[in-house]
PDB file of C-alpha atoms in Angstrom:
ATOM      1  CA  MET A  16      26.672   3.802  13.329  1.00 72.00           C
ATOM      2  CA  TRP A  17      24.011   4.665  11.232  1.00 72.00           C
ATOM      3  CA  LYS A  18      26.068   6.047   8.480  1.00 77.00           C
ATOM      4  CA  LYS A  19      28.246   3.082   8.252  1.00 80.00           C
ATOM      5  CA  LEU A  20      24.976   0.664   8.386  1.00 74.00           C
ATOM      6  CA  ARG A  21      23.665   2.902   5.520  1.00 77.00           C
ATOM      7  CA  LYS A  22      26.627   2.863   3.352  1.00 80.00           C
ATOM      8  CA  ILE A  23      26.976  -1.117   3.957  1.00 80.00           C
ATOM      9  CA  GLN A  24      23.472  -1.343   2.578  1.00 78.00           C
ATOM     10  CA  LEU A  25      24.391   0.900   0.001  1.00 77.00           C
ATOM     11  CA  ILE A  26      27.271  -1.342  -1.362  1.00 80.00           C
ATOM     12  CA  LYS A  27      25.201  -4.167  -1.271  1.00 80.00           C
ATOM     13  CA  ALA A  28      22.498  -2.574  -3.419  1.00 77.00           C
ATOM     14  CA  LEU A  29      25.585  -1.615  -6.116  1.00 77.00           C
ATOM     15  CA  ASP A  30      26.494  -5.050  -5.996  1.00 81.00           C
ATOM     16  CA  SER A  31      23.099  -6.207  -6.684  1.00 79.00           C
ATOM     17  CA  GLY A  32      23.496  -5.081 -10.401  1.00 81.00           C
ATOM     18  CA  GLU A  33      20.154  -2.895  -9.951  1.00 81.00           C
ATOM     19  CA  CYS A  34      19.610   0.552  -9.593  1.00 84.00           C
ATOM     20  CA  PRO A  35      21.056   1.128  -5.983  1.00 82.00           C
ATOM     21  CA  ILE A  36      18.220   3.799  -4.955  1.00 84.00           C
ATOM     22  CA  CYS A  37      15.533   1.355  -6.479  1.00 85.00           C
ATOM     23  CA  LYS A  38      16.975  -1.785  -4.715  1.00 83.00           C
ATOM     24  CA  ARG A  39      16.973   0.491  -1.272  1.00 85.00           C
ATOM     25  CA  ILE A  40      13.567   1.760  -1.964  1.00 89.00           C
ATOM     26  CA  GLU A  41      12.321  -1.880  -2.374  1.00 89.00           C
ATOM     27  CA  GLU A  42      13.908  -2.989   0.702  1.00 88.00           C
ATOM     28  CA  THR A  43      12.357  -0.203   2.855  1.00 91.00           C
ATOM     29  CA  GLU A  44       8.997  -1.000   1.111  1.00 92.00           C
ATOM     30  CA  ASN A  45       9.256  -4.660   2.134  1.00 91.00           C
ATOM     31  CA  ILE A  46      10.210  -3.791   5.878  1.00 92.00           C
ATOM     32  CA  TYR A  47       7.017  -1.541   5.949  1.00 93.00           C
ATOM     33  CA  LEU A  48       4.753  -4.138   4.292  1.00 92.00           C
ATOM     34  CA  GLU A  49       5.992  -7.001   6.776  1.00 89.00           C
ATOM     35  CA  GLU A  50       5.410  -4.294  10.031  1.00 91.00           C
ATOM     36  CA  ILE A  51       1.942  -3.741   8.848  1.00 89.00           C
ATOM     37  CA  LEU A  52       1.173  -7.457   8.236  1.00 87.00           C
ATOM     38  CA  MET A  53       2.585  -8.181  11.914  1.00 86.00           C
ATOM     39  CA  GLU A  54       0.661  -5.145  13.237  1.00 87.00           C
ATOM     40  CA  LEU A  55      -2.658  -6.495  11.271  1.00 85.00           C
ATOM     41  CA  VAL A  56      -1.973  -9.502  13.304  1.00 81.00           C
ATOM     42  CA  ASP A  57      -1.303  -8.374  16.609  1.00 82.00           C
ATOM     43  CA  ASP A  58      -3.140  -5.222  17.056  1.00 86.00           C
ATOM     44  CA  VAL A  59      -7.087  -4.895  16.602  1.00 84.00           C
ATOM     45  CA  LYS A  60      -6.903  -1.240  17.003  1.00 92.00           C
ATOM     46  CA  PHE A  61      -4.252  -0.950  14.226  1.00 89.00           C
ATOM     47  CA  ARG A  62      -6.172  -3.429  12.025  1.00 84.00           C
ATOM     48  CA  GLU A  63      -9.762  -1.238  12.517  1.00 85.00           C
ATOM     49  CA  LYS A  64      -7.723   2.014  11.772  1.00 87.00           C
ATOM     50  CA  LEU A  65      -6.440   0.428   8.414  1.00 83.00           C
ATOM     51  CA  LYS A  66      -9.721  -0.841   7.332  1.00 79.00           C
ATOM     52  CA  ASN A  67     -11.203   2.287   8.098  1.00 81.00           C
ATOM     53  CA  SER A  68      -8.820   4.212   6.071  1.00 81.00           C
ATOM     54  CA  LYS A  69      -8.258   4.494   1.986  1.00 77.00           C
ATOM     55  CA  GLY A  70      -6.133   1.493   2.558  1.00 80.00           C
ATOM     56  CA  LEU A  71      -2.755   0.909   0.462  1.00 84.00           C
ATOM     57  CA  CYS A  72      -2.430   1.905  -3.291  1.00 83.00           C
ATOM     58  CA  LEU A  73      -3.059  -1.066  -5.477  1.00 84.00           C
ATOM     59  CA  GLN A  74       0.591  -1.477  -6.022  1.00 87.00           C
ATOM     60  CA  HIS A  75       1.700  -1.983  -2.427  1.00 88.00           C
ATOM     61  CA  PHE A  76      -1.785  -3.862  -1.740  1.00 87.00           C
ATOM     62  CA  LYS A  77      -0.358  -6.235  -4.241  1.00 87.00           C
ATOM     63  CA  LYS A  78       2.863  -6.584  -2.559  1.00 90.00           C
ATOM     64  CA  MET A  79       1.139  -6.914   0.720  1.00 87.00           C
ATOM     65  CA  LEU A  80      -0.718  -9.880  -0.648  1.00 85.00           C
ATOM     66  CA  SER A  81       2.309 -11.642  -2.359  1.00 86.00           C
ATOM     67  CA  ILE A  82       4.234 -11.294   1.247  1.00 84.00           C
ATOM     68  CA  ALA A  83       1.289 -12.668   2.987  1.00 82.00           C
ATOM     69  CA  GLN A  84       1.016 -15.855   0.794  1.00 79.00           C
ATOM     70  CA  LYS A  85       4.486 -16.702   1.859  1.00 82.00           C
ATOM     71  CA  ARG A  86       3.415 -16.562   5.481  1.00 76.00           C
ATOM     72  CA  PRO A  87       0.158 -18.124   5.852  1.00 69.00           C
ATOM     73  CA  GLU A  88       0.183 -17.963   9.890  1.00 70.00           C
ATOM     74  CA  LEU A  89       1.372 -15.376  12.025  1.00 70.00           C
ATOM     75  CA  ASN A  90       1.421 -15.915  15.732  1.00 66.00           C
ATOM     76  CA  GLY A  91      -1.102 -18.657  15.359  1.00 67.00           C
ATOM     77  CA  ILE A  92      -3.410 -16.608  13.664  1.00 72.00           C
ATOM     78  CA  SER A  93      -4.471 -17.070   9.960  1.00 74.00           C
ATOM     79  CA  VAL A  94      -3.194 -14.171   7.818  1.00 76.00           C
ATOM     80  CA  SER A  95      -6.196 -15.139   5.248  1.00 76.00           C
ATOM     81  CA  ASP A  96      -8.679 -14.142   7.805  1.00 75.00           C
ATOM     82  CA  ILE A  97      -6.921 -11.018   8.209  1.00 76.00           C
ATOM     83  CA  LEU A  98      -6.529 -10.018   4.866  1.00 78.00           C
ATOM     84  CA  LYS A  99     -10.088 -10.555   4.189  1.00 80.00           C
ATOM     85  CA  ASP A 100     -11.003  -7.286   5.994  1.00 78.00           C
ATOM     86  CA  MET A 101      -8.022  -5.544   3.692  1.00 81.00           C
ATOM     87  CA  VAL A 102      -9.309  -6.895   0.592  1.00 84.00           C
ATOM     88  CA  GLU A 103     -13.072  -5.617   1.590  1.00 83.00           C
ATOM     89  CA  ALA A 104     -11.571  -2.253   2.340  1.00 83.00           C
ATOM     90  CA  GLU A 105      -9.823  -2.194  -0.961  1.00 84.00           C
ATOM     91  CA  ILE A 106     -12.878  -3.186  -2.784  1.00 85.00           C
ATOM     92  CA  GLN A 107     -14.808  -0.496  -1.338  1.00 84.00           C
ATOM     93  CA  ASP A 108     -12.305   2.195  -1.505  1.00 82.00           C
ATOM     94  CA  LEU A 109     -11.959   1.178  -5.385  1.00 83.00           C
ATOM     95  CA  GLN A 110     -15.737   1.669  -5.577  1.00 85.00           C
ATOM     96  CA  ARG A 111     -15.591   4.885  -4.176  1.00 82.00           C
ATOM     97  CA  VAL A 112     -12.783   6.280  -6.432  1.00 79.00           C
ATOM     98  CA  GLY A 113     -15.056   4.488  -9.599  1.00 80.00           C
ATOM     99  CA  ARG A 114     -18.074   6.579  -8.189  1.00 81.00           C
ATOM    100  CA  GLU A 115     -15.995   9.772  -8.272  1.00 76.00           C
ATOM    101  CA  LEU A 116     -14.662   9.370 -11.702  1.00 73.00           C
ATOM    102  CA  SER A 117     -18.352   8.676 -12.862  1.00 76.00           C
ATOM    103  CA  GLU A 118     -19.495  11.792 -11.309  1.00 71.00           C
ATOM    104  CA  ILE A 119     -17.089  13.534 -13.387  1.00 67.00           C
ATOM    105  CA  ARG A 120     -18.352  12.455 -16.310  1.00 63.00           C
ATOM    106  CA  LEU A 121     -21.871  12.735 -15.404  1.00 63.00           C
ATOM    107  CA  LYS A 122     -22.263  15.685 -13.218  1.00 63.00           C
ATOM    108  CA  ALA A 123     -23.157  19.163 -13.856  1.00 58.00           C
ATOM    109  CA  PRO A 124     -19.956  21.102 -14.325  1.00 64.00           C
ATOM    110  CA  MET A 125     -17.596  21.189 -11.199  1.00 64.00           C
ATOM    111  CA  SER A 126     -14.578  23.422 -10.680  1.00 72.00           C
ATOM    112  CA  MET A 127     -11.319  22.428 -12.252  1.00 69.00           C
ATOM    113  CA  ASP A 128      -9.635  21.937  -8.878  1.00 76.00           C
ATOM    114  CA  GLU A 129     -12.244  19.617  -7.668  1.00 76.00           C
ATOM    115  CA  GLU A 130     -12.345  17.786 -10.913  1.00 72.00           C
ATOM    116  CA  TRP A 131      -8.546  17.589 -10.790  1.00 73.00           C
ATOM    117  CA  SER A 132      -8.435  16.518  -7.158  1.00 78.00           C
ATOM    118  CA  ARG A 133     -10.857  13.542  -7.977  1.00 74.00           C
ATOM    119  CA  ILE A 134      -8.620  12.426 -10.971  1.00 75.00           C
ATOM    120  CA  LEU A 135      -5.572  13.018  -8.614  1.00 77.00           C
ATOM    121  CA  ARG A 136      -7.091  10.712  -5.681  1.00 76.00           C
ATOM    122  CA  ALA A 137      -7.974   8.027  -8.217  1.00 75.00           C
ATOM    123  CA  LEU A 138      -4.422   8.023  -9.878  1.00 74.00           C
ATOM    124  CA  LYS A 139      -2.837   7.823  -6.623  1.00 74.00           C
ATOM    125  CA  LYS A 140      -5.225   4.907  -5.415  1.00 70.00           C
ATOM    126  CA  LEU A 141      -4.126   2.641  -8.895  1.00 68.00           C
ATOM    127  CA  PHE A 142      -0.585   3.725  -9.186  1.00 66.00           C
ATOM    128  CA  GLY A 143       0.733   4.878  -5.745  1.00 67.00           C
ATOM    129  CA  ARG A 144       2.507   7.935  -6.428  1.00 59.00           C
ATOM    130  CA  VAL A 145       1.563  10.530  -8.981  1.00 51.00           C
TER     131      VAL A 145
END
């Protein structure tokens, strides 16, 4: 059954005129972003866990905001109130990334591994995948 469903989805993606892999990846990302948005509304523990994590990369954070704009209210709860926490967490994480990158420039020499590790974390935050 799943194989048949995936084939139907793949044919639909081929008919879109776009790369079928990119199309399916985008559809899957949107499903996950919708799910995260619903969990943020419904589950306080999930909201806290996401708030205390490093959040989403900027690419997916931007997509999340775009999806949220189309749905100002979910289950009677204002999405903007919930996203406020996410925005604050993103700002804190970007500030942390900025501090790490500044330390690379200003600090005494550090190991090449540590330096590259900080650079890769910053790139992942900004662009999602590296």
